[in-house]
Amino acid sequence: AQKVTQAQTEISVVEKEDVTLDCVYETRDTTYYLFWYKQPPSGELVFLIRRNSFDEQNEISGRYSWNFQKSTSSFNFTITASQVVDSAVYFCALTLDQTGANNLFFGTGTRLTVIP
Amino acid sequence: GAGVSQTPSNKVTEKGKYVELRCDPISGHTALYWYRQSLGQGPEFLIYFQGTGAADDSGLPNDRFFAVRPEGSVSTLKIQRTERGDSAVYLCASSLGLTSGVGETQYFGPGTRLLVL
């Protein structure tokens, strides 16, 4: 069975602080894909990043960076110099490399509040 | 707009009534997904279409829920005899479908917030 755990329910930081959102996943499959989505107060899920299980390189996109470690089944997300606009619920998700079974398994989300 | 659209944005109904929720995917996307998100939870998968056919409906909670996509574009999620427990945000997503959706990025619509009184 597949499972995604986001142990941090809520995090509050002061603007300009760095913050890391944790994501731990479980799957017996060797090929899978990991995602992060942002859900601002408006409610729409916004895609941030997609990573396949064979690519363990860390990625940086502006103030966002992702650390994928297969050894610990983690795919953590760091926001550098946080801004108020980063306030949202962030979801980590997993999908398998199986035709007909490509639904996303989501974690319960981490609510990030950036205080000005 | 180029994104996934969903109508209505909000729906209030009474217990026992029938509702239809509509999803218009990104143009050219052949894979379409429905999810349900309860308060404080992550989205949960309901059903996946590749073209006109439901490739995976394992997430539908019971036979009161049904979805169609007759022409391979717009999809309608139908809920019969609604119950208060059906209250949630219903999200639709689409992806290119080039690999039958496997591993593809899913792009989500704004959702329909359903409240069953």
Coordinates of C-alpha atoms in Angstrom, one line a residue:
Chain A
A1 CA 0.0 0.0 0.0
Q2 CA 1.1 3.5 -0.7
K3 CA 1.2 6.2 2.0
V4 CA 2.4 9.8 2.3
T5 CA 3.1 11.3 5.8
Q6 CA 3.4 14.9 6.5
A7 CA 4.0 15.0 10.2
Q8 CA 3.9 18.8 10.5
T9 CA 0.3 19.9 10.7
E10 CA 1.0 23.6 11.1
I11 CA 4.1 25.7 10.9
S12 CA 4.5 29.5 11.6
V13 CA 7.5 31.5 10.7
V14 CA 8.4 35.1 10.6
E15 CA 8.9 36.6 7.2
K16 CA 12.4 36.1 5.7
E17 CA 13.0 33.0 7.8
D18 CA 13.8 29.7 6.0
V19 CA 11.4 26.8 6.5
T20 CA 11.5 23.1 5.6
L21 CA 8.3 21.0 5.1
D22 CA 8.8 17.3 5.6
C23 CA 7.4 14.5 3.5
V24 CA 7.9 10.8 4.1
Y25 CA 6.5 8.2 1.7
E26 CA 5.9 4.5 1.7
T27 CA 5.7 2.2 -1.4
R28 CA 7.0 -1.2 -2.4
D29 CA 7.3 -0.1 -6.0
T30 CA 10.7 0.7 -7.3
T31 CA 9.4 3.2 -9.9
Y32 CA 7.2 6.1 -8.7
Y33 CA 6.8 9.8 -8.9
L34 CA 6.6 12.4 -6.2
F35 CA 5.0 15.8 -6.3
W36 CA 4.5 18.9 -4.2
Y37 CA 1.4 21.1 -4.6
K38 CA 0.5 24.4 -2.9
Q39 CA -3.1 25.2 -1.9
P40 CA -3.5 28.9 -1.1
P41 CA -6.6 30.2 0.6
S42 CA -8.4 30.4 -2.7
G43 CA -8.4 26.6 -2.7
E44 CA -6.9 25.7 -6.0
L45 CA -4.1 23.2 -6.0
V46 CA -1.0 24.6 -7.7
F47 CA 1.6 22.3 -9.0
L48 CA 5.2 23.0 -7.8
I49 CA 7.4 20.1 -8.7
R50 CA 7.5 16.5 -10.1
R51 CA 10.3 14.1 -9.4
N52 CA 10.7 10.5 -10.5
S53 CA 12.3 7.8 -8.3
F54 CA 15.4 7.5 -10.4
D55 CA 16.4 11.1 -10.2
E56 CA 17.8 11.9 -6.7
Q57 CA 19.3 15.2 -7.7
N58 CA 18.2 18.1 -5.5
E59 CA 16.4 20.8 -7.3
I60 CA 16.3 24.6 -6.8
S61 CA 13.8 26.9 -8.3
G62 CA 14.2 30.5 -7.0
R63 CA 13.5 30.5 -3.3
Y64 CA 12.2 26.9 -3.4
S65 CA 14.4 23.8 -3.1
W66 CA 13.7 20.1 -2.8
N67 CA 15.7 17.3 -1.2
F68 CA 14.9 13.8 -2.4
Q69 CA 16.5 11.0 -0.4
K70 CA 15.5 7.4 -1.3
S71 CA 17.5 6.0 1.6
T72 CA 15.1 7.6 4.0
S73 CA 12.0 7.7 1.7
S74 CA 11.8 11.5 2.1
F75 CA 11.1 14.3 -0.2
N76 CA 11.5 17.5 1.8
F77 CA 10.7 21.0 0.6
T78 CA 12.5 24.2 1.7
I79 CA 11.4 27.7 1.3
T80 CA 14.3 30.2 1.7
A81 CA 13.6 33.8 2.9
S82 CA 9.9 33.1 3.3
Q83 CA 7.3 35.7 2.2
V84 CA 3.7 36.3 3.3
V85 CA 2.5 35.1 -0.1
D86 CA 4.0 31.7 0.8
S87 CA 1.2 31.2 3.4
A88 CA -0.8 28.2 2.2
V89 CA -1.3 24.5 2.8
Y90 CA 1.4 22.4 1.1
F91 CA 0.7 18.8 0.0
C92 CA 3.2 16.1 -0.9
A93 CA 1.9 13.4 -3.2
L94 CA 2.9 10.0 -4.7
T95 CA 1.9 8.2 -7.8
L96 CA 3.0 4.8 -9.1
D97 CA 4.4 3.8 -12.5
Q98 CA 1.4 1.6 -13.3
T99 CA -1.0 2.0 -16.2
G100 CA -4.5 2.4 -14.9
A101 CA -3.3 3.1 -11.3
N102 CA -1.9 6.6 -11.7
N103 CA -4.0 8.4 -9.1
L104 CA -2.2 10.6 -6.6
F105 CA -1.8 9.6 -3.0
F106 CA -1.7 12.8 -0.9
G107 CA -0.4 13.5 2.5
T108 CA -2.6 15.4 5.0
G109 CA -0.8 18.7 4.2
T110 CA 1.2 21.2 6.2
R111 CA -0.3 24.6 6.8
L112 CA 2.4 27.3 6.6
T113 CA 1.7 30.7 8.0
V114 CA 4.3 33.4 7.3
I115 CA 4.0 36.3 9.7
P116 CA 4.9 39.7 8.4
Chain B
G1 CA -8.8 30.5 -19.7
A2 CA -6.4 27.7 -20.3
G3 CA -6.8 25.9 -17.0
V4 CA -9.2 23.3 -15.6
S5 CA -12.6 24.7 -14.9
Q6 CA -15.3 23.4 -12.6
T7 CA -18.9 24.4 -12.2
P8 CA -20.7 25.2 -10.0
S9 CA -18.1 26.7 -7.6
N10 CA -20.5 26.1 -4.7
K11 CA -23.5 23.8 -4.4
V12 CA -25.9 23.6 -1.5
T13 CA -28.4 20.8 -1.5
E14 CA -30.7 18.9 0.8
K15 CA -30.2 15.3 2.0
G16 CA -31.6 12.9 -0.5
K17 CA -31.3 15.1 -3.5
Y18 CA -29.4 14.4 -6.7
V19 CA -26.4 16.6 -7.8
E20 CA -24.2 17.0 -10.8
L21 CA -20.8 18.5 -10.8
R22 CA -19.1 19.5 -14.0
C23 CA -15.4 19.5 -15.0
D24 CA -13.9 21.0 -18.2
P25 CA -10.2 19.8 -18.5
I26 CA -7.3 21.6 -20.2
S27 CA -7.8 21.5 -23.9
G28 CA -6.0 18.5 -25.4
H29 CA -5.7 16.6 -22.1
T30 CA -7.1 13.1 -22.5
A31 CA -6.6 12.0 -18.9
L32 CA -9.1 13.3 -16.3
Y33 CA -9.3 12.6 -12.6
W34 CA -11.8 13.3 -9.8
Y35 CA -10.8 13.7 -6.2
R36 CA -12.7 14.6 -3.0
Q37 CA -11.2 16.7 -0.3
S38 CA -12.7 16.8 3.2
L39 CA -11.8 19.6 5.6
G40 CA -8.3 19.4 6.9
Q41 CA -7.4 16.4 4.7
G42 CA -5.6 15.8 1.5
P43 CA -7.5 15.1 -1.7
E44 CA -8.7 11.5 -2.1
F45 CA -8.9 9.8 -5.4
L46 CA -12.4 8.9 -6.8
I47 CA -12.1 8.0 -10.5
Y48 CA -9.8 8.3 -13.5
F49 CA -10.8 8.6 -17.2
Q50 CA -8.5 8.0 -20.2
G51 CA -10.5 9.3 -23.1
T52 CA -14.2 8.4 -22.7
G53 CA -13.7 5.3 -20.6
A54 CA -13.3 5.1 -16.8
A55 CA -9.9 3.4 -16.5
D56 CA -10.0 3.2 -12.7
D57 CA -13.1 3.8 -10.5
S58 CA -11.7 2.1 -7.4
G59 CA -12.0 5.3 -5.4
L60 CA -15.8 5.8 -5.7
P61 CA -17.1 5.3 -2.2
N62 CA -20.4 3.5 -3.2
D63 CA -22.9 3.1 -6.0
R64 CA -24.5 6.5 -5.3
F65 CA -21.5 8.0 -7.1
F66 CA -21.1 7.9 -10.8
A67 CA -19.1 9.8 -13.4
V68 CA -19.2 10.1 -17.2
R69 CA -17.2 11.6 -19.9
P70 CA -19.1 10.8 -23.1
E71 CA -17.0 12.7 -25.6
G72 CA -13.7 12.5 -24.0
S73 CA -13.6 16.1 -22.8
V74 CA -16.1 17.4 -20.3
S75 CA -16.8 15.1 -17.4
T76 CA -19.8 15.1 -15.0
L77 CA -19.7 13.6 -11.5
K78 CA -23.1 12.5 -10.4
I79 CA -24.2 11.9 -6.8
Q80 CA -27.6 10.3 -6.1
R81 CA -29.4 10.4 -2.8
T82 CA -26.9 12.8 -1.2
E83 CA -26.0 12.4 2.4
R84 CA -24.5 14.9 4.8
G85 CA -21.2 12.9 4.7
D86 CA -20.9 13.8 1.1
S87 CA -20.1 17.4 2.0
A88 CA -16.6 18.2 0.7
V89 CA -14.7 19.9 -2.0
Y90 CA -14.8 17.9 -5.2
L91 CA -11.6 18.5 -7.3
C92 CA -11.1 17.7 -10.9
A93 CA -7.6 17.4 -12.5
S94 CA -6.4 16.7 -16.0
S95 CA -3.1 15.5 -17.6
L96 CA -1.8 15.1 -21.1
G97 CA -2.5 11.3 -21.2
L98 CA 0.5 10.6 -23.5
T99 CA 1.5 7.8 -21.3
S100 CA -2.0 6.8 -20.3
G101 CA -1.5 9.3 -17.5
V102 CA 1.3 7.4 -15.8
G103 CA 3.6 9.7 -13.9
E104 CA 2.2 12.8 -15.5
T105 CA 1.6 16.0 -13.7
Q106 CA -2.0 16.6 -12.9
Y107 CA -3.3 20.1 -13.1
F108 CA -6.2 20.9 -10.8
G109 CA -9.3 23.0 -11.1
P110 CA -10.7 25.3 -8.4
G111 CA -13.1 22.7 -7.1
T112 CA -16.8 22.6 -6.3
R113 CA -17.7 23.0 -2.7
L114 CA -20.7 20.7 -1.9
L115 CA -22.7 21.2 1.2
V116 CA -25.5 18.7 2.0
L117 CA -27.9 20.0 4.6

